[in-house]
Short mmCIF file of C-alpha atoms and ligand atoms in Angstrom, two decimals:
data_model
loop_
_atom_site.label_atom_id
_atom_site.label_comp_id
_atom_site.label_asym_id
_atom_site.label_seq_id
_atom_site.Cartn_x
_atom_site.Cartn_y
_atom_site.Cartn_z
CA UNK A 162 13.43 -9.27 18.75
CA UNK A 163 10.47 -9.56 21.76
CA UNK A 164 6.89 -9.38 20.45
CA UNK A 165 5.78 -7.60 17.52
CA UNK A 166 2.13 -6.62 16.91
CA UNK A 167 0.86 -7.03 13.50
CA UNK A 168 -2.00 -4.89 12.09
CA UNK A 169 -3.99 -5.63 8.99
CA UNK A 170 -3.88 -9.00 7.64
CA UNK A 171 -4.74 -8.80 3.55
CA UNK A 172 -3.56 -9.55 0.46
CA UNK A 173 0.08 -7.79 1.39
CA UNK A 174 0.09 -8.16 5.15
CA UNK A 175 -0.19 -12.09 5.13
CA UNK A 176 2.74 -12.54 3.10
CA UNK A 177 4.22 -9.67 5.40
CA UNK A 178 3.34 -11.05 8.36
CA UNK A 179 4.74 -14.74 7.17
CA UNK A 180 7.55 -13.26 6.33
CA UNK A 181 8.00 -11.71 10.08
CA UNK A 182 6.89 -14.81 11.85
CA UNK A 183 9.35 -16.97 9.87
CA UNK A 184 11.96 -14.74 11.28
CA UNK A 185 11.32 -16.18 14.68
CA UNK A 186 10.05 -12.68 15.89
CA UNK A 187 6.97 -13.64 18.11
CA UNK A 188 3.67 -12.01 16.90
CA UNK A 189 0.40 -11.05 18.04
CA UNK A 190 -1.63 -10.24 14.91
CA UNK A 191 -5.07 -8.27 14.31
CA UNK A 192 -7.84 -8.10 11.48
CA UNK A 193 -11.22 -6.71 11.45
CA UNK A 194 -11.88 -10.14 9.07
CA UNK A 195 -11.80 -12.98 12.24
CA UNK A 196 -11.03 -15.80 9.90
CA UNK A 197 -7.88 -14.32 8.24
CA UNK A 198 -6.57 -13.88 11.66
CA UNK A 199 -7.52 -17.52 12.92
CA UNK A 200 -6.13 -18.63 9.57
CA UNK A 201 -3.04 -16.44 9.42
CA UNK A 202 -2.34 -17.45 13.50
CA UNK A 203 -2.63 -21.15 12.85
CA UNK A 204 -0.71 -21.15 9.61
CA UNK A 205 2.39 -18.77 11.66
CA UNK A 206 2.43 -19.86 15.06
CA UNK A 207 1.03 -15.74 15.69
CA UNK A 208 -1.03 -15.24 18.89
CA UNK A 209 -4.35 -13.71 18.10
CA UNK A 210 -5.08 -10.68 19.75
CA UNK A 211 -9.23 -10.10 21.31
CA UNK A 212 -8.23 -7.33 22.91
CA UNK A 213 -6.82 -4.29 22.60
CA UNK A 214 -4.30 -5.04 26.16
CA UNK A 215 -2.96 -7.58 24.24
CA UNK A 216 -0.58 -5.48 22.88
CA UNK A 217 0.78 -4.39 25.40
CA UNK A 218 4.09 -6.70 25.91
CA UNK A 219 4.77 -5.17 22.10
CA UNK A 220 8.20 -3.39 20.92
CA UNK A 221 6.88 -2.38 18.33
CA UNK A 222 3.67 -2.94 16.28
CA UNK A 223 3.23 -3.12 12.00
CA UNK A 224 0.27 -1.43 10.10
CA UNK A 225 -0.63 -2.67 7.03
CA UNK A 226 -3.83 -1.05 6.05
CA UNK A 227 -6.11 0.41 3.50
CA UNK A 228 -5.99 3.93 4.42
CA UNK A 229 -4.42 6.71 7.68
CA UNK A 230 -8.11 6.57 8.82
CA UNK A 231 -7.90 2.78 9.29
CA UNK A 232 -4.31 3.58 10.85
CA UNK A 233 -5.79 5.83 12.95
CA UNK A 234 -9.34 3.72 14.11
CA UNK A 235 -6.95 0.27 14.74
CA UNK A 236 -4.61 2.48 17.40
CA UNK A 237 -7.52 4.88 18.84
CA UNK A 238 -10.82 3.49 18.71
CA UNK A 239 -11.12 -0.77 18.47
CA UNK A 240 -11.60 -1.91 21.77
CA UNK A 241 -10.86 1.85 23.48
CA UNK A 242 -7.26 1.77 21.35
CA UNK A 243 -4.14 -0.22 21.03
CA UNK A 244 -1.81 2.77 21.67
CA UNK A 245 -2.83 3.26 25.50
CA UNK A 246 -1.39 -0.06 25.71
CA UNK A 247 1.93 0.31 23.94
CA UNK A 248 4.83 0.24 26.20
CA UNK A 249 6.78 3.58 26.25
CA UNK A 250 9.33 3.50 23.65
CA UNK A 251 7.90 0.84 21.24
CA UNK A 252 7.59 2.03 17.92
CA UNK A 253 4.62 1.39 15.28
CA UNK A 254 5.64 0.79 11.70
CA UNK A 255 3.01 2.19 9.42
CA UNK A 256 3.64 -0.02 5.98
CA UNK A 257 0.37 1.02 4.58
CA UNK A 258 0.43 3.62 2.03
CA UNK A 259 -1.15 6.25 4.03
CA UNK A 260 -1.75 9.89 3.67
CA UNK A 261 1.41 11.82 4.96
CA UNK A 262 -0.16 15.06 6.21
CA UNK A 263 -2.35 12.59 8.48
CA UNK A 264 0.93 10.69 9.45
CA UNK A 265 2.45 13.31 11.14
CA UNK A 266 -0.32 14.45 12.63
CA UNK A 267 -0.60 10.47 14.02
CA UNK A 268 3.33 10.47 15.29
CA UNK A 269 2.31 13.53 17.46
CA UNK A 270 -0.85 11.49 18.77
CA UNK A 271 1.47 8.65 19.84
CA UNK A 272 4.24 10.87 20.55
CA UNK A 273 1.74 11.77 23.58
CA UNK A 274 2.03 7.99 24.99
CA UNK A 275 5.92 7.65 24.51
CA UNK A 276 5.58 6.20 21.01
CA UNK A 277 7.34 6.61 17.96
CA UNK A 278 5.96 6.71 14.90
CA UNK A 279 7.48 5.36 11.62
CA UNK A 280 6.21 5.40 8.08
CA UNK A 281 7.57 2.52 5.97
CA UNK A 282 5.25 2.12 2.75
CA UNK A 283 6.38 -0.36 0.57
CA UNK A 284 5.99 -1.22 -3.46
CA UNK A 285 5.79 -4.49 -4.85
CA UNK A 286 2.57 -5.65 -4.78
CA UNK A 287 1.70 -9.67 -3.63
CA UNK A 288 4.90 -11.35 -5.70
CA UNK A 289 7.49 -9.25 -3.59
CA UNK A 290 5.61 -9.18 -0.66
CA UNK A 291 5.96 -13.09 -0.64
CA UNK A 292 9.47 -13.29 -1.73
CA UNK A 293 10.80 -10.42 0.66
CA UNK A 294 11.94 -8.05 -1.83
CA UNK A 295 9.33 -5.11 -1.53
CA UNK A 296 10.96 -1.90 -1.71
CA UNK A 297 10.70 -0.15 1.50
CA UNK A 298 10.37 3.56 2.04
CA UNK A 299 11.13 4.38 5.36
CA UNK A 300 10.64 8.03 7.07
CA UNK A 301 11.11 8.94 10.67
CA UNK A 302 11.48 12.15 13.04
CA UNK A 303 14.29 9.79 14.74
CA UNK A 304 17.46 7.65 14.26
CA UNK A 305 16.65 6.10 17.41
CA UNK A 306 13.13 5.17 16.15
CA UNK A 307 14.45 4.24 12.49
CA UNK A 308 17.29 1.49 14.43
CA UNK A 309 14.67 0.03 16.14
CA UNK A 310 12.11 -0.35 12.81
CA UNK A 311 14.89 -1.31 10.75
CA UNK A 312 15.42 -4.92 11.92
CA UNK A 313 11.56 -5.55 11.59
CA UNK A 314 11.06 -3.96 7.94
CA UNK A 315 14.27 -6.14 6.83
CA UNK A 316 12.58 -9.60 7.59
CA UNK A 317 10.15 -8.47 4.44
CA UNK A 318 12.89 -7.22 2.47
CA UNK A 319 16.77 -6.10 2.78
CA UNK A 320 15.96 -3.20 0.05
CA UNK A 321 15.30 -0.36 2.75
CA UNK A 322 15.53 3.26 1.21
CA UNK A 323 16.41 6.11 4.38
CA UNK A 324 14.05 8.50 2.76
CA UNK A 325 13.93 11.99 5.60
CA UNK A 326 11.55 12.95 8.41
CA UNK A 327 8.47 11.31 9.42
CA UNK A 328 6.07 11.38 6.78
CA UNK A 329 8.76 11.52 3.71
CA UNK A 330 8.67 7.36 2.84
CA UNK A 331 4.60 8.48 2.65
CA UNK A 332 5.11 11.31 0.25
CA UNK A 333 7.15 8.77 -1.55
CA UNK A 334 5.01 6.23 -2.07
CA UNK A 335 2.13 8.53 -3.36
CA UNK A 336 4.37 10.00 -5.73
CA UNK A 337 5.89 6.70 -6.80
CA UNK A 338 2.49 5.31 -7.46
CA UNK A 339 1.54 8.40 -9.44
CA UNK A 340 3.84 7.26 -11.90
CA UNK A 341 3.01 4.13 -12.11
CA UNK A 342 -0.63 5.03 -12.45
CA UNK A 343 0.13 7.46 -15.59
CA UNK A 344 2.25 4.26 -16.79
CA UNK A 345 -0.81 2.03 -16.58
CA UNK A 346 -3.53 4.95 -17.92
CA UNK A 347 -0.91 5.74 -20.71
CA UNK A 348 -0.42 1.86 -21.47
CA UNK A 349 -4.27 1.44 -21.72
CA UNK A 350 -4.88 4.47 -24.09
CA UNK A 351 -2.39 2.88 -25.89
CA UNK A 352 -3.87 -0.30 -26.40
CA UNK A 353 -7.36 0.77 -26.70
CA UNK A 354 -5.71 3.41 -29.68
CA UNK A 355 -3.26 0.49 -31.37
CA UNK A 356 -6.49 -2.14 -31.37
CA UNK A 357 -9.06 0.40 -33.42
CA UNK A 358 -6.30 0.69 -35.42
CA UNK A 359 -5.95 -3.24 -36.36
CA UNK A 360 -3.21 -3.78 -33.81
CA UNK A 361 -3.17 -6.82 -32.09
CA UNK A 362 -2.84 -6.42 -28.39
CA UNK A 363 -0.62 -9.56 -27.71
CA UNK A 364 2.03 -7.64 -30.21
CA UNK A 365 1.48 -4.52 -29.08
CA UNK A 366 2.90 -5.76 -25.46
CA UNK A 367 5.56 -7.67 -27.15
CA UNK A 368 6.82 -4.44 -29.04
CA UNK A 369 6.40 -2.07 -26.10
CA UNK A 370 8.64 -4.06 -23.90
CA UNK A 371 11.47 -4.53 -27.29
CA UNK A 372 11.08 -0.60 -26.85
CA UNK A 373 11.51 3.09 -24.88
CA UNK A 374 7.67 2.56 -23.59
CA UNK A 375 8.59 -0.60 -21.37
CA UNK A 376 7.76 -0.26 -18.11
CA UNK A 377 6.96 -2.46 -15.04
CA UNK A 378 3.10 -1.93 -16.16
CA UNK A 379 3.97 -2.88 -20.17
CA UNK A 380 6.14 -5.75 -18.84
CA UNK A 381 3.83 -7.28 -15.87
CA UNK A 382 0.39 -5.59 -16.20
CA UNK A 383 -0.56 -5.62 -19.41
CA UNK A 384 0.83 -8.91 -20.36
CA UNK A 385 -0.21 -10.96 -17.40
CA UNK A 386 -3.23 -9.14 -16.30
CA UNK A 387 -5.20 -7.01 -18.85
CA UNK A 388 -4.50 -8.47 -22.77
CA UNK A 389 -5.65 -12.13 -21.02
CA UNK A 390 -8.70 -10.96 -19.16
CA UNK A 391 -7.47 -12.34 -15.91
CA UNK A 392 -7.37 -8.55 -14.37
CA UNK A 393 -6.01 -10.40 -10.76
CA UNK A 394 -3.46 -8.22 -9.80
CA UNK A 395 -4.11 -8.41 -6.41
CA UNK A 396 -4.09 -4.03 -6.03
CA UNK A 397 -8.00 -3.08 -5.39
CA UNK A 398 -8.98 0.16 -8.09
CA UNK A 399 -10.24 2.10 -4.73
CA UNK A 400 -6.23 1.70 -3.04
CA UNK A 401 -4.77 3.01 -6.46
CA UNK A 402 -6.84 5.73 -6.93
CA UNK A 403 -6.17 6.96 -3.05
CA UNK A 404 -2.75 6.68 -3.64
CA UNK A 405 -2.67 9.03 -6.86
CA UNK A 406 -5.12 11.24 -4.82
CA UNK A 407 -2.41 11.38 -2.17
CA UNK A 408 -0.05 12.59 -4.54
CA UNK A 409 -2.34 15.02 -6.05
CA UNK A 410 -3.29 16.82 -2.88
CA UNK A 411 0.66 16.75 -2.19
CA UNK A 412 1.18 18.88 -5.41
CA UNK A 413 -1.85 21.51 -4.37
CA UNK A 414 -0.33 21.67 -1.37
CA UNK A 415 3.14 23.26 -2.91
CA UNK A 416 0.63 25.24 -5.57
CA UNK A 417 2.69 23.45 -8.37
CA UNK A 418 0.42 23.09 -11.51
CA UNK A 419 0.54 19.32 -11.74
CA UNK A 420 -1.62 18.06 -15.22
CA UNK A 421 -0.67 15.07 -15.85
CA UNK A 422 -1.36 14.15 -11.85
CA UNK A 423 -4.77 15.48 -12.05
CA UNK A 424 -5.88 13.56 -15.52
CA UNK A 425 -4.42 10.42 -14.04
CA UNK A 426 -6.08 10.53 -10.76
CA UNK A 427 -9.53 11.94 -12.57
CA UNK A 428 -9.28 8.63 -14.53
CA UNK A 429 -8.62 6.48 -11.94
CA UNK A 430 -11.94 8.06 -9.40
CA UNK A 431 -14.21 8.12 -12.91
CA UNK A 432 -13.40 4.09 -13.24
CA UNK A 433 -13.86 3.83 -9.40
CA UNK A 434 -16.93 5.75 -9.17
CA UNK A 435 -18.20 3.29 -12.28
CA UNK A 436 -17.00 -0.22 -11.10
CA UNK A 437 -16.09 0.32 -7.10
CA UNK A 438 -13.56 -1.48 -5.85
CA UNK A 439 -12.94 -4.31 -8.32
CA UNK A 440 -9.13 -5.08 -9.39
CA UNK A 441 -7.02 -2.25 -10.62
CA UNK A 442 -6.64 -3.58 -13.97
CA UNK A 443 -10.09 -3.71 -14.93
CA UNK A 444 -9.85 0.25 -15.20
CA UNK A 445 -9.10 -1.13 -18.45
CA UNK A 446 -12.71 -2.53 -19.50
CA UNK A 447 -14.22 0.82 -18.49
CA UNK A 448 -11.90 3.08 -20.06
CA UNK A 449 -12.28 0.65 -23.30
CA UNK A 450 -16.21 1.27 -23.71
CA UNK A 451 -16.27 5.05 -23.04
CA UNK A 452 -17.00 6.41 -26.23
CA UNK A 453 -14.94 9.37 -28.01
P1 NAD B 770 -6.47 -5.35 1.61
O1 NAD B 770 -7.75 -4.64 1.44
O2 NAD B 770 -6.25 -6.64 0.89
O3 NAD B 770 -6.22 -5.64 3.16
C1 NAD B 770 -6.49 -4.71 4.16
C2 NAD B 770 -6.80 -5.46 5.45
O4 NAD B 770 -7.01 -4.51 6.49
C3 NAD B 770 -8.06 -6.33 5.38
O5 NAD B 770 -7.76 -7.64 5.84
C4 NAD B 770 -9.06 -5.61 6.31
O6 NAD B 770 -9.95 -6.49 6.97
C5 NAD B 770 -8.12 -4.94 7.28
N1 NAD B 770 -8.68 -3.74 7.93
C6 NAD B 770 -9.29 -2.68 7.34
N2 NAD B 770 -9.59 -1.74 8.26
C7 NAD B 770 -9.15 -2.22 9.46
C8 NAD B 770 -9.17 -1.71 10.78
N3 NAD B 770 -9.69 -0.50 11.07
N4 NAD B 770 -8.64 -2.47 11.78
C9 NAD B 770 -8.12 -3.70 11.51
N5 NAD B 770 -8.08 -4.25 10.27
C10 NAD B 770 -8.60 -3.51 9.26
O7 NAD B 770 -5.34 -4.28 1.22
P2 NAD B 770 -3.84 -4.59 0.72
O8 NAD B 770 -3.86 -4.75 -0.75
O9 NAD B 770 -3.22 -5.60 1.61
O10 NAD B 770 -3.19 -3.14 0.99
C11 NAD B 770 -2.82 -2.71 2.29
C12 NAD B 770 -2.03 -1.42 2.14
O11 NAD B 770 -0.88 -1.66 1.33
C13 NAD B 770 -2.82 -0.29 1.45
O12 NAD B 770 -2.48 0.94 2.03
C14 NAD B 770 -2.34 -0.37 0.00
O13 NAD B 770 -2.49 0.86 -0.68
C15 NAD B 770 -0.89 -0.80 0.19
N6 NAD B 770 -0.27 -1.55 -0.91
C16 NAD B 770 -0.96 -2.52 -1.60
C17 NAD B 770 -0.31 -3.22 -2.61
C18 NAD B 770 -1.01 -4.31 -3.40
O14 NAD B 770 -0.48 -4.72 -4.46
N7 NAD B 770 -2.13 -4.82 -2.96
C19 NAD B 770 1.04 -2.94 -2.92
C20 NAD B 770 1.71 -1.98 -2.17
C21 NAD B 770 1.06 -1.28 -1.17
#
């Protein structure tokens, strides 16, 4: 592996990025936050990019970003754009869980500089970020362009799922985060019912992973997040409730009646639009003093 570029530098692109690094690719990293990339380049041996021509020795660059407009601003717009820079053929790797109508529109943008585009969202959250076993949803137009993402994506984790053309590991991971967002709503209502009713939460978690309601949420969310009041999850409320959002526009766009996907992400924007972007979990504290 030459250089790699590495885009977005938070709570899942430093393990990411460590994780890239300690493969012995050589990186060039960039954050809008200066200190995580001083930090992050000291800690990893990665060469700090200041400006945008830095990138341009790079096979192939990684996103890891809030949102397709972020995507879209770190390639185009900081410092005149990184993509004008790319070498023909490189490749960017766009881990974020971004929008896929705005990802295709992106691989034809960089399709006009001799760039592919791949989409390679992952789910996992900060424990398998670190550990390398995310799982990784990978889309692409391409073979070609998938071979050459494949050995980057597999230094943060060997579970790589093929999932279709460009834009399909996107749909994915909106869709896979839908259901874990009804999981965590349903969980909550659950708890919030069980504890009027003299239910203690502690055993209510207990009993739901003995039983058919266990679920990643009932046996890692509730227990070591939300019944304890630590709510550190390490997934920001406003990054969930995109995601579900994603996935909700996805089912208007196929005019399939979709209920379930519009209550969840309703919940999830009412708790944002109450608390902004705290941690995910504390959804639960809002939806627990709402009166009936
Ligand atoms: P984060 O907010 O912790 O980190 C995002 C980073 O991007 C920040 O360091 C920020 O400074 C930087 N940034 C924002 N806009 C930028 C720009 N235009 N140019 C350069 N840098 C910019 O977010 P995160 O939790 O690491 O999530 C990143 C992506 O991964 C999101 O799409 C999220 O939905 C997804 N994701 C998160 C988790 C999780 O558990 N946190 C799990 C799976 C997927």
């Amino acid at each position: 592996m030459s250089q790699v570029g590495f885009i977005g530098l938070g709570t899942m692109g430093a393990p990411m990025l460590r994780n890239l690094a300690g493969s012995g690719a050589g990186t060039i990293v960039f954050d809008l936050d200066a200190a995580c990339v001083r930090d992050l380049a000291a800690e990893t041996g990665a060469a700090p990019a200041r400006a945008a021509s830095d990138f341009a020795g790079a096979e192939a660059v990684v996103t890891m970003l809030p949102t397709s407009d972020a995507v879209a601003e770190a390639l185009f717009d900081w410092d005149g754009g990184i993509a004008r820079h790319l070498p023909a053929g490189s490749v960017v790797i766009d881990m974020s869980s971004s929008d896929p109508t705005q990802t295709v529109r992106l691989g034809e943008r960089l399709r006009e500089h001799g760039v592919d585009l791949v989409d390679a969202p992952v789910s996992g959250a900060v424990a398998k970020a670190t550990d390398a076993t995310l799982s990784i949803m990978m889309g692409a137009d391409s073979e070609a362009a998938a071979e050459r993402a494949t050995p980057i994506v597999r230094t943060m984790s060997a579970v790589v799922f093929r999932t279709g053309k460009l834009g399909t590991g996107h749909a994915m991971k909106a869709l896979n985060n839908f259901v874990a967002g009804a999981s965590t709503t349903a969980a909550c209502e659950a708890l919030i019912a069980g504890e009027r009713f003299g239910l203690a939460p502690e055993t209510m978690v207990q009993i739901l992973n003995a039983s058919t309601g266990q679920s990643f949420v009932t046996s890692n969310v509730l227990g070591e997040h939300v019944v304890n009041g630590r709510f550190a999850s390490g997934f920001g409320l406003a990054l969930y409730a995109k995601d579900v959002r994603i996935a909700r526009s996805l089912t208007q766009a196929i005019a399939h009646p979709a209920p379930v996907c519009e209550a969840v992400s309703g919940a999830l924007d009412d708790a944002l639009d109450e608390l902004g972007n705290v941690d995910h979990t504390r959804a639960f504290e809002y939806w627990k003093d709402q009166e009936a």
